[in-house]
Backbone as a ProteinNet text record, in pm:
[ID]
protein_1_A
[PRIMARY]
XXXXXXXXXXXXXXXXXXXXXXXXXXXXXXXXXXXXXXXXXXXXXXXXXXXXXXXXXXXXXXXXXXXXXXXXXXXXXXXXXXXXXXXXXXXXXXXXXXXXXXXXXXXXXXXXXXXXXXXXXXXXXXXXXXXXXXXXXXXXXXXXXXXXXXXXXXXXXXXXXXXXXXXXXXXXXXXXXXXXXXXXXXXXXXXXXXXXXXXXXXXXXXXXXXXXXXXXXXXXXXXXXXXXXXXXXXXXXXXXXXXXXXXXXXXXXXXXXXXXXX
[TERTIARY]
11273.9	11323.9	11217.6	11120.3	11072.7	11100.6	11012.3	11022.5	10935.6	10958.8	10867.6	10825.2	10748.4	10691.6	10556.1	10442.1	10289.3	10264.6	10289.3	10317.5	10127.4	10101.1	9996.9	10029.7	10011.3	9972	9887.1	9902.3	9722.8	9720.1	9575.8	9563.5	9458.2	9554.9	9502.5	9473.7	9445.7	9377.6	9448.3	9584.3	9606	9722	9775.6	9845.3	10020	10053.9	10193	10293.6	10263.4	10400.1	10447.7	10349.7	10389.1	10475.7	10649.4	10683.1	10642.9	10548.9	10551.2	10426.9	10276.2	10184.7	10185.7	10067	9988.5	9856.8	9862.8	9718.3	9695.2	9600.6	9559.2	9397.1	9295.3	9167.3	9144.5	9082.7	9016.4	8914	8864.3	8842.4	8917.9	9043.1	9093.5	9174.6	9186.9	9270.3	9190.1	9065.4	8950	9006.9	8982.9	8937.7	9090.7	9235.6	9363.8	9378.8	9359.1	9386.9	9291.4	9089.9	9034.1	9114.2	9169.4	9217.8	9377.3	9453.5	9557.4	9487.5	9404.1	9414.8	9292.7	9224.6	9164.3	9267.5	9386.5	9504	9523.7	9625.5	9675.2	9632.9	9482.8	9428.7	9391.9	9405.9	9391.3	9531	9609.3	9755	9764.2	9701.8	9709.8	9767.1	9608.8	9664.2	9696.7	9574.9	9626.3	9780.9	9814.4	10034.3	10071.3	10055.9	10114.1	10146.8	9985.1	10001.4	10140.2	10141.6	10199.7	10345.2	10403.8	10486.2	10532.2	10453.1	10477.2	10505.6	10401.4	10433.5	10520.7	10620.1	10746.3	10861.9	10842.2	10930.8	10972.7	10858.3	10840.4	10917.8	10910.6	10976.8	11119.5	11198.2	11325.1	11379.8	11337.3	11367.3	11350.9	11222.1	11152.2	11139.9	10996.9	10904.6	10990.8	11029.3	11085.2	11186.6	11301.6	11424.8	11398.1	11243.3	11263.5	11214.9	11207.1	11150	11312.2	11420.6	11499.1	11560.6	11663.3	11670.1	11713.6	11782.3	11818.4	11710.1	11643	11490.3	11380.6	11375.5	11299.8	11372.5	11515.3	11551.6	11515	11468.2	11471.5	11280.6	11186.2	11088.8	10988.6	10846.5	10769.5	10635.6	10639.5	10519.4	10455.9	10363.8	10204.5	10178.7	10130.2	10077.5	10140.4	10191.4	10248.1	10208.5	10201.1	10107.4	10175.4	10173.3	10228.3	10233.9	10076.9	9996.1	10011.9	10036.8	10036.2	10053.2	9995.1	10024.2	10119	10102.3	10199.3	10257.6	10336.4	10384.6	10401.4	10300.4	10344.6	10408.4	10500.9	10660	10621.7	10598.2	10585.4	10675.2	10686.1	10783.5	10774.6	10823.2	10738.6	10730.1	10682.7	10704	10752.7	10825.3	10926.4	10912.5	11001.9	10974.8	10885.2	10824.3	10718.9	10808	10680.8	10751.2	10681.4	10654.7	10645	10511.2	10450.5	10362.4	10228.5	10179.7	10073.3	10014.5	10161.1	10168	10165.8	10205.3	10196.6	10084.9	10030.6	9867.6	9777.3	9784.9	9748.8	9705.7	9852.7	9833.4	9695.6	9649.6	9497.9	9392.9	9436	9319.7	9285	9404.7	9415.2	9364	9322.4	9300.7	9392	9385	9517.9	9593.8	9572.4	9654.6	9743	9782.8	9851.1	9930	10077.1	10164.5	10228.2	10197.3	10233.8	10389	10468.3	10607.3	10570	10614.7	10620.7	10800.2	10878.5	11003.5	11040.9	11096.4	11149	11311.3	11295.2	11462.5	11501.2	11643.4	11708.3	11679.3	11712.6	11663.3	11523.6	11423.6	11334.2	11267.2	11122.5	11097.4	11224.5	11237.2	11336.9	11470.6	11460	11615.4	11643	11555.7	11552.2	11722.3	11813.6	11982.8	12059.2	11990	12068.4	12111.6	12212.2	12209.8	12116	12109.6	11999.4	12054.5	12013.5	12058.6	12089.1	12215.6	12274.9	12194.8	12198.6	12172.1	12054.6	12051.5	11953.1	11996	12143.4	12181.2	12196.9	12237.2	12228.9	12075.5	11966.1	11858.3	11840.9	11855.4	11844.2	11982.1	12069.6	12199.9	12096.5	12058.8	12025.7	11905.5	11825.5	11734.7	11722.1	11784.5	11892.4	11912	12026.7	12115.7	12038.6	11897.8	11843.2	11724.6	11639.9	11552.7	11534.1	11671.1	11699.8	11629.4	11681.8	11627.9	11473.4	11403.5	11276.9	11200.7	11280.6	11192.1	11209.9	11296.9	11305.3	11199.9	11154.9	11095.2	10929	10880.4	10747.2	10731.5	10625.2	10640.3	10572.8	10552.8	10563.9	10584.1	10466.1	10439.8	10467.7	10558.5	10562.6	10487.6	10447.3	10370.4	10469.2	10452.6	10539	10429.3	10453.4	10377.5	10503.4	10542.6	10568.7	10704.7	10796.1	10933.4	10932.3	10819.6	10839.5	10790.2	10763.9	10773.4	10874.1	10943.3	11129.2	11206.6	11177.8	11276.9	11245.2	11073.5	11027.8	11063.6	11065.9	11126.9	11301.6	11323.3	11512.3	11502.2	11437.9	11476.6	11432.8	11296	11255.5	11329	11411.6	11520.7	11650.6	11665	11795.1	11773.9	11675.7	11647.9	11654.3	11567.7	11570.6	11700.9	11776.5	11931.4	12084.2	12034.6	12130.2	12049	11949.2	11907.7	11802.4	11764.2	11645.6	11538.8	11498.7	11390.6	11292.6	11187.7	11052.2	10956.8	10909.5	10789.6	10658.2	10534	10441.6	10329.9	10396.8	10318.7	10386.2	10348.4	10418	10300.6	10281	10203.2	10260.8	10262.5	10341.9	10251.1	10264.1	10148.5	10229.4	10158.7	10255.2	10352.3	10401.6	10569.7	10574.4	10651.8	10704.4	10763.2	10803.6	10884.3	10997.3	11098.3	11199	11309.2	11319.3	11326.2	11354.9	11230.9	11160.6	11282	11298.7	11428.2	11373	11205.4	11143.3	11183.3	11174.9	11209.9	11366.5	11427.2	11566.2	11605.5	11554.6	11593.9	11522.2	11497.2	11389.2	11469.5	11438.2	11543.9	11562.1	11674.7	11680	11639.8	11535.6	11477.8	11515.6	11614.6	11655.4	11749	11834.5	11966.7	11870	11765.5	11729.5	11727.4	11720	11761.6	11615.7	11611.3	11486.8	11382.3	11378.8	11296.8	11231.6	11373.4	11294.5	11214.8	11297.5	11214	11085	11027.2	10896.9	10806	10909	10809.5	10717.9	10830.5	10844.2	10697.7	10721.3	10594.3	10490.5	10476.9	10312.9	10312.8	10392.3	10385.1	10279.8	10323.6	10294.4	10158.2	10111.3	10021.7	10039.6	9943.6	9896.5	9905.7	10036.2	10013.7	9974.1	9907	9857.4	9907	9837.7	9900.6	9954.3	9836.5	9897.7	10001.2	10020.2	10186	10299	10256.5	10391.6	10395	10276.6	10286.2	10370.4	10380.4	10370.3	10574.9	10627.8	10770.2	10830.3	10757.2	10839.3	10795.9	10686	10690.8	10738.7	10760.7	10848.7	11044.5	11073.3	11200.6	11227.3	11101.7	11160.5	11102.7	10991.6	10948.5	11056.3	11109.7	11167.6	11316.6	11429.4	11534.7	11495	11397.7	11360.7	11314.5	11252	11166.7	11295.2	11391.7	11467.7	11596.6	11602.3	11711.8	11641.8	11510.4	11451.6	11454.5	11429.3	11352.7	11563.2	11653.9	11733.8	11796.4	11738.4	11811.2	11732.6	11623.7	11508.5	11558.9	11613.3	11644.3	11765.8	11827.8	11992.6	11957.9	11818.7	11838.7	11830.5	11962	11979.6	11991.7	11877.1	11842.4	12025.1	12079.4	12154.5	12290	12348.6	12392.1	12429.5	12318	12209.7	12281.8	12250.6	12316.6	12473.3	12518.3	12723.9	12721.7	12695.8	12709.1	12746.7	12613.6	12576.7	12642.2	12678.7	12774.7	12890.4	12956.3	13082.6	13072.5	13053.2	13036.4	13038.9	12972.8	12951.7	13076.3	13118.2	13257.2	13418	13369.6	13465.7	13562.8
7856.8	7968.8	8072.7	8071.2	8136	8247	8379.7	8523.8	8514.8	8510.3	8554.3	8666.2	8673.8	8778.7	8760.4	8810.6	8808.6	8852.5	8716.4	8692.4	8679.5	8777.5	8728.3	8765.2	8570.9	8556.3	8644.4	8742.7	8764.2	8685.1	8668.3	8629	8687.7	8802.2	8881.7	8864.8	8727.1	8692.2	8733.3	8769.3	8816.7	8685.1	8686.1	8556.6	8558.6	8453.4	8489.2	8446.5	8424	8348.1	8451.2	8571	8742.6	8857.7	8853.2	8887.2	9063	9117.9	9245.5	9286.6	9146.1	9165.9	9315.3	9316.1	9420.9	9478.6	9475.8	9495.5	9609.5	9630.4	9741.7	9724.1	9679.9	9696.5	9781.4	9843.1	9939.1	9851.1	9769.9	9696.2	9568.5	9527	9490.2	9598.8	9702.4	9792.3	9798.8	9831.7	9843.8	9704.4	9596.8	9460	9457.6	9497.8	9465.4	9560	9661.6	9780.9	9770.7	9720.4	9724.7	9611.5	9501.8	9367.5	9449.2	9555.7	9572.9	9664	9711.9	9840.3	9776.5	9637.8	9593.4	9500.5	9460.7	9382	9472.5	9604.8	9668.9	9750.3	9777.5	9831.6	9698.2	9567.4	9493	9471	9511.6	9524.8	9635.4	9616.9	9679.9	9819.5	9899.6	10011.1	10117.2	10127.1	10220.8	10207.7	10077.4	10027.1	10123.4	10085.6	10121.9	10305.7	10348.1	10517.2	10552.9	10475.3	10520.8	10538.9	10362.3	10392.3	10492.5	10535.9	10595	10751.5	10824.5	10858.7	10908.3	10812.3	10848.5	10893.6	10802.7	10784.9	10948.1	10934	11097.8	11225.4	11194.7	11278.4	11292.4	11161.5	11144.3	11207.1	11119.1	11162	11277	11350.6	11441.3	11411.2	11478	11416.4	11442.1	11590.3	11662.7	11566.1	11523.1	11430.1	11291.1	11287.6	11193	11224.7	11331.7	11349.8	11519.8	11347.2	11488.7	11390.8	11528	11480.7	11328.7	11207.9	11095	11031.3	11083.7	10998.8	11008.7	11099.1	11150.4	11075.3	11080.6	10919.3	10821.9	10761.3	10629.8	10595.6	10704.6	10706.7	10804.1	10748.9	10826.5	10869.8	10942.8	10978.1	11082.4	11004.9	11109.7	11210.6	11141.7	11239.1	11221.5	11299.7	11275.8	11310.8	11129.6	11199.1	11169.3	11265.5	11306.1	11229.4	11181.1	11136.6	11032.5	10928.1	10807.5	10774.1	10603.1	10477.6	10406.8	10375.4	10288.3	10352.4	10294.1	10331.7	10148.4	10176.4	10048.6	10102.8	10014.9	10054.5	9937.1	10018.9	9906.5	9873.6	9768.4	9729.2	9679.6	9774.1	9735.7	9621.2	9566.4	9470.7	9443.1	9312	9364.2	9464.2	9590.9	9648.6	9718.7	9724.7	9893.2	9992.1	10098.3	10239.1	10243.2	10348.4	10409.8	10445.6	10507.4	10598.3	10546.1	10368.7	10304.7	10256.9	10252.8	10202.2	10362.3	10473.8	10580.2	10664.1	10645	10639.2	10589.2	10449.2	10450.4	10543.3	10610.1	10736.6	10796.8	10808.1	10906.6	10805.2	10717.7	10606.4	10551.3	10541.3	10487.2	10613.5	10554.5	10739.3	10722.8	10818.9	10891.5	10803.7	10692.8	10629.1	10537.9	10495.1	10492.9	10576	10563.7	10619.6	10534.5	10600	10493.6	10524.1	10442.9	10450.4	10444.9	10421.6	10350.4	10362.7	10229.8	10267	10246.9	10363.4	10397.9	10321.7	10238.5	10190.2	10241.7	10242.1	10271.3	10235.2	10307.1	10290.1	10327.4	10419.5	10422.6	10557.8	10609.2	10729.4	10821.4	10919.5	11027	10962.8	10827.8	10800.4	10727.1	10811.5	10645.5	10699.8	10775.8	10798.3	10695.9	10631.9	10534.7	10413.2	10365.7	10206.5	10128.4	10040.1	9919.8	9801.1	9824.7	9699.3	9575.7	9511.2	9375.7	9293.1	9306.7	9165	9226.6	9163	9175.6	9227.3	9223.8	9246.4	9419.5	9480.9	9617.7	9695.9	9619.8	9674.3	9707	9552.7	9552.4	9665.5	9708.6	9829	9910.1	10011.1	10076.6	10088.1	10023.6	10051.8	10053.6	9965.4	9996.1	10096.3	10157.4	10314.5	10387	10390	10504.1	10534.8	10435.1	10383.6	10370.2	10317.4	10235.3	10378.9	10508.7	10576.3	10570.7	10598.1	10591.1	10451.2	10352.4	10213.2	10220.1	10301.7	10260.4	10396.6	10409.9	10585.7	10530	10461.5	10384.9	10299.1	10206.6	10057	10065	9957.7	9977.2	9797	9822.2	9704.8	9655.5	9593.9	9605.8	9506.5	9557	9507.6	9444.7	9353.7	9355.4	9232.5	9289.4	9217.3	9155.2	9010.8	8959.5	9016.2	9055	9055.4	9136.6	9209.7	9312.5	9250.9	9112.2	9040.3	8970.9	8970.5	8871.9	9014.9	9129.2	9228.4	9259.6	9244.6	9262	9172.2	9063.8	8900.2	8968.5	8997.3	8987	9132.3	9254.5	9365.8	9308.7	9242.7	9192.6	9106	8981.9	8937	8975.1	9081.9	9142.7	9235.8	9304.1	9368	9319.3	9164.4	9073.6	9068.3	8990.1	8977.3	9051.6	9186.6	9291.6	9360	9448.7	9539.2	9485.2	9392.4	9307.2	9377.3	9401	9502.1	9454.6	9432.4	9376.7	9412.5	9386.8	9494.1	9420.4	9485.2	9441.5	9364.8	9323.9	9249.4	9262.5	9133.1	9146.3	9060	9141.1	9111	9071.9	8996.5	8908.5	8873.1	8908.3	8874.4	8806.7	8701.2	8685.8	8651.8	8534.5	8503.3	8375	8274.1	8173.9	8178	8067.8	8085.4	8154.8	8174.8	8253.7	8096.2	7996.6	7882.3	7798.4	7840.3	7730.8	7650.9	7539.6	7486.4	7500.5	7475.7	7486.7	7647.5	7781.6	7890.7	7889	7793.7	7837.4	7753	7689.2	7578.9	7615.9	7708.1	7721.7	7828.8	7812.8	7855.2	8014.3	8093.4	8218.4	8321.4	8391.8	8423.2	8575.7	8645.8	8757.4	8786.1	8626.1	8650.6	8615.7	8606.2	8617.1	8723.1	8731.7	8812.8	8912.9	9039.4	9145.7	9065.4	9021.8	8951	8788.8	8726.6	8602.6	8621.7	8717.7	8759.8	8800	8868.9	8943.3	8788	8706.8	8630.6	8531	8573.3	8460.1	8539.4	8675	8726.5	8717.3	8721.6	8689	8589.1	8465.8	8331.8	8278.5	8373.2	8320.7	8406.2	8537.9	8614.4	8699.4	8791.8	8854.4	9017.2	9017.4	9184.8	9208	9314.9	9421.7	9376.4	9363.3	9334	9448.7	9567.1	9706.2	9769.8	9711	9745.7	9642.6	9549	9514.7	9534	9583.4	9613.7	9791.2	9820.8	9931.9	10001	10023.8	9990.5	10103.5	10215.7	10336.5	10260.2	10219.6	10175	10079.5	9980.1	9864.4	9918.7	10019.9	10071.7	10086.7	10162.5	10155.7	10065.7	9999.6	9855.7	9743.5	9676.3	9592.6	9556.4	9663.2	9726.2	9672.3	9737.6	9738.4	9602.5	9546	9435.2	9327.6	9296.3	9257.6	9284.8	9369.5	9423.6	9361.6	9356.1	9315.3	9141.4	9100.2	8977	8861.1	8963.3	8903.6	8901.5	8992.3	9006.9	8874.3	8845.6	8761.5	8643.6	8631.3	8517.1	8398.6	8550.7	8525.8	8518.8	8546.9	8595.2	8436.6	8404.5	8245.3	8307.8	8255.1	8279.5	8246.2	8154.7	8155.4	8194.5	8231.1	8349.9	8428.7	8479.8	8634.3	8679.4	8586.2	8558.6	8557.1	8470	8453.7	8600	8663.5	8798.8	8881.8	8886.7	8997.6	9004.4	8854.3	8866.1	8864.9	8843.8	8863.4	8971.3	9063.7	9213.5	9299.7	9252.5	9341.8	9230.2	9151.2	9082.6	9164.2	9257.2	9280.8	9427.8
11184	11314.5	11308.9	11461.6	11475.4	11561.9	11552	11587	11733.1	11855.7	11971.5	11936.5	11849.1	11822.5	11769.2	11789.3	11726.4	11538.6	11498.6	11338.4	11303.5	11205.7	11087.2	10974.5	10946.5	10779.2	10679.5	10598.8	10552.7	10444.5	10396.4	10249.1	10194.7	10073.6	10045.1	9905.5	9855.8	9748.2	9641.7	9598.4	9520.4	9471.4	9357.1	9294.1	9364.6	9500.3	9548.2	9450.4	9335.2	9258.6	9141.1	9202	9122.3	9191.9	9188.3	9286.6	9275.9	9159.6	9146.3	9178.3	9194.8	9231.6	9351.2	9329.5	9436.5	9475.1	9593.9	9651.9	9629.3	9504.1	9422	9455.3	9462.9	9465.5	9629.2	9559.4	9678.2	9788.9	9784	9856.4	9968.7	9860	9926	10059.2	10014.6	10087.2	10222.2	10227.2	10308	10419.6	10346.7	10443.4	10501.1	10418.5	10481.1	10609.8	10555.8	10662.9	10820.5	10750.1	10882.4	10992.9	10922.5	10995.7	11056	10999.7	11068.1	11183.4	11152.6	11225.5	11390.4	11374.7	11480.1	11556	11487.3	11552.6	11614.7	11580.1	11646.9	11774	11754.6	11871.8	11953.1	11913.4	12072.9	12120.7	12081.6	12136.3	12204.6	12401.2	12488.3	12488.8	12395.3	12361	12476.7	12564	12738.2	12762.7	12729.6	12806.9	12700.9	12585.7	12449.3	12445.6	12462.6	12539	12634.3	12753.1	12852.9	12799.7	12741.6	12722.6	12618.2	12493.4	12396	12464	12515.6	12617.8	12659.2	12728.9	12823.6	12727	12627.5	12564.1	12453.8	12443.9	12365.2	12451.2	12528.1	12627.5	12645.2	12605.1	12623.5	12504.1	12319	12308	12183	12248.5	12120.9	11979.9	11972.1	11829.8	11709	11705.5	11579.5	11580.2	11624.9	11590.7	11472.6	11475.1	11423.9	11256.4	11244.5	11082.1	11048.7	11042.6	10967	10859.2	10742.4	10620.6	10600	10663.6	10670.1	10695.6	10771	10771.1	10670.5	10607	10488	10329.7	10368.1	10245.4	10265.5	10391.5	10388.1	10409.4	10428.8	10518.4	10452.2	10384.8	10302.5	10420.7	10465.4	10545.2	10510.8	10483.2	10404.8	10563.3	10622	10741.3	10909.7	10939.3	11021.5	11134.4	11240	11328.6	11485.8	11564.6	11685.2	11804.5	11871.9	11931.1	11906.6	11808.4	11766.1	11872.4	11900.4	12022.3	11917.9	11780.8	11724.3	11594.3	11528.1	11460.2	11309	11193.2	11131	11057.2	11014.2	10854.3	10783	10705.4	10550.3	10449.5	10420.9	10341.4	10162	10062	9904.9	9894	9769.1	9712.9	9604.8	9556.7	9427.5	9348	9276.1	9203	9224.3	9347.5	9429.1	9511.5	9491	9570.5	9689.1	9783.1	9907.4	9916.5	9789.9	9761.3	9838.5	9775	9836.3	9961.6	10020.7	10122.2	10240.2	10164.3	10244.6	10244.9	10174.4	10150.1	10283.3	10343.1	10427.3	10556.3	10563.9	10658.5	10656	10568.7	10565.5	10570.4	10594.2	10560.9	10744.9	10807.4	10949.5	11056.8	11171.5	11267.8	11353.4	11398	11529.3	11521.1	11603	11705.6	11618.1	11489.5	11397.5	11266.6	11303.4	11231.8	11136.6	10966.7	10905.4	10832.6	10842	10795.5	10636.7	10553.4	10423.1	10365.3	10373.7	10294.2	10201.5	10141.5	9983.1	10007.3	9906.4	9839.8	9773.4	9723	9618.6	9492.1	9385.2	9246.6	9185.8	9275.4	9276.8	9344.2	9257.2	9345.3	9321	9452.7	9464.5	9477.6	9495.5	9539.2	9369.8	9280.2	9117.5	9070.1	9111.6	9093.9	9166.9	9278.7	9346.9	9299	9333.4	9285.8	9340.6	9264.9	9330.8	9461.3	9593.7	9692.5	9608.8	9658.9	9602	9688.2	9833.8	9944.9	10028.5	10111.3	10220.8	10326.8	10335	10470.2	10428.9	10304.9	10269.7	10346	10295.1	10367.5	10486.1	10574.6	10705.4	10785	10720.5	10757.7	10732.9	10640.7	10638.6	10713.5	10713	10793.6	10956.7	10989.3	11137.5	11204.2	11081.6	11071.9	11089.6	11013.8	11054.8	11102.7	11115.8	11216.6	11373.9	11397.4	11481.7	11668.3	11633.4	11756.3	11754.2	11627.5	11582	11656.5	11608.1	11678.3	11813.8	11870.6	12064.7	12074.2	11998	12133.8	12104.4	12050	12083.6	11984.2	12044.7	12012.7	11830.9	11730.5	11608.2	11555.9	11441.3	11365.5	11281.6	11205.8	11073.8	10956.7	10793.5	10696.7	10601.9	10528.1	10432.4	10350.7	10176.7	10088.8	9994.1	9950.1	9877.1	9899	9853.9	9914.7	9983.3	10036.3	10168.6	10275.5	10252.4	10385.1	10410.2	10287.1	10358.5	10415.5	10384.3	10419.8	10611.7	10576.1	10737.2	10783	10758.7	10855.9	10892.5	10781.1	10862.4	10932.4	10889.9	10978.1	11123.8	11136.5	11261.3	11348	11249.5	11315.8	11376.8	11262.9	11329.8	11430.6	11464.5	11543.5	11690.4	11698.4	11849.7	11883	11796.1	11803.3	11846.7	11805.4	11790.8	11900	11841.5	11990.5	12094	12091.4	12214.2	12170.1	12064.1	12019.8	11921.9	11988.7	11890.7	11842.1	11742.6	11732.2	11760.6	11791.9	11870.2	11782.5	11652.7	11575	11395.7	11355.3	11206.9	11115.2	11021.4	10901	10822.7	10758.2	10604	10515.5	10433.9	10321.1	10173.5	10100.3	9941.8	10004.4	10101.4	10042.6	10136.5	10045.8	10162.3	10266.3	10378.5	10493.8	10440.1	10508.4	10451.3	10471.2	10558.2	10588	10439.1	10394.1	10248.3	10165.1	10196.3	10065.4	9896.7	9936.1	9772.9	9757.6	9806	9793.2	9737.2	9818.1	9820.3	9695.4	9649.8	9514.2	9412.8	9407.8	9299.6	9202.6	9058.9	8949.5	8949.6	8931.4	8993.5	8852.3	8857.3	8710.2	8709.5	8826.6	8827.7	8724.3	8689.1	8636.3	8475.4	8435.2	8309.3	8214.9	8085.1	7969.4	8007.8	8002.7	8006.5	7901.6	7804.3	7686.9	7787.7	7815.4	7856	8009.9	8109	8234.1	8247.6	8108.3	8035.5	8074.9	7955.8	7913.4	8092.1	8127.1	8252.1	8344.7	8354.6	8388.1	8358.4	8227.6	8139.8	8174	8194.8	8196.3	8322.7	8463.8	8545.7	8590.5	8520.9	8518.2	8699.8	8663.9	8763	8784.7	8669.8	8656.8	8479.4	8551.6	8439.9	8315.9	8220.9	8080.5	8018.7	8018.6	7998.5	8069.2	8147.2	8200.7	8123.5	8110.4	8051.4	7917	7876.2	7739.1	7657.7	7767.4	7773.2	7814.7	7705.5	7676.1	7769.8	7809.3	7923.5	8048	8059.7	8167.1	8260.4	8129.4	8194.7	8188.7	8140.8	8156.7	8285.2	8325.9	8493.3	8606.5	8582.1	8657.4	8622	8509.1	8490.3	8593.3	8579.8	8647.8	8820.1	8868.6	9013.5	9052.5	8981.3	9011.5	8946.6	8900.2	8889.9	9007.3	9061.3	9156.7	9325.6	9303	9424.5	9459.9	9291.7	9352.1	9337.2	9244.7	9292.4	9457.7	9523.7	9682.6	9743.8	9701	9811.7	9709.9	9595.5	9518	9618.8	9660	9725.6	9854.3	9888.7	10077	10168.7	10210.5	10290.9	10482.9	10542.9	10657.3	10763.6	10713.5	10816.8	10750.9	10617.9	10574.8	10612	10564.6	10640.7	10803.7	10865.1	11040.5	11042.4	10986.3	10978.3	10945.7	10858.1	10780.7	10884.1	10920.2	11030.9	11138	11183.3	11348.2	11294.7	11183.8	11189.6	11129	11122.9	11081.8	11254.4	11333.2	11466.2	11522.3	11497.2	11556.9	11513.9	11387.4	11354.9	11432.3
[MASK]
++++++++++++++++++++++++++++++++++++++++++++++++++++++++++++++++++++++++++++++++++++++++++++++++++++++++++++++++++++++++++++++++++++++++++++++++++++++++++++++++++++++++++++++++++++++++++++++++++++++++++++++++++++++++++++++++++++++++++++++++++++++++++++++++++++++

């Protein structure tokens, strides 16, 4: 199944096998952000601006940044006159800060919303989500007015690529809303049988899980050798991996529509 929306698979040069890997090098950030800007700038900026101006009058910009929004979204640089919003979903075990910084790099035409998931950062005391449906439900419940306000694009790396896809799919089917573009990085297709049938690593003990992480490479050795960091990093990584390992497109759709009909 494919979405009728412009989608770009980004080669970020990081190892795709490692769910906790991150696009961390400055030159990689520059290339990726430059690419995103060029693509979004080409999405008929004049018409996007006209649409955003019209809808802003209806909704009011102050509505966007309420306390409920701040729970889910990290936005370092608010841009009231932005033509389009780029909504970024974290990699497995990751937080929102890296992507939120993009708001200071991209120009005033693009506002960056970085998604914060439970169990980390300001939401550290909240339990982790256990399935993709919980993520989709929260994003739609809290972001839907914003998504109707002006054009938006989605970006996700690794685990974030799956959440981006699931959110976009639900928006299309339930609200008939589509992003102007989806950027997917470091992930296999959500319907891939190879992915679905792969061994479930999130069920491993912490010791065996750590051995697996070391064996596939890509995670900085100093991170894996730091007990204090691992105490925070491993639970979030395993929780997110559990979500994506158990994400099945068809069963996800069935649960969603059963809830809608109830």
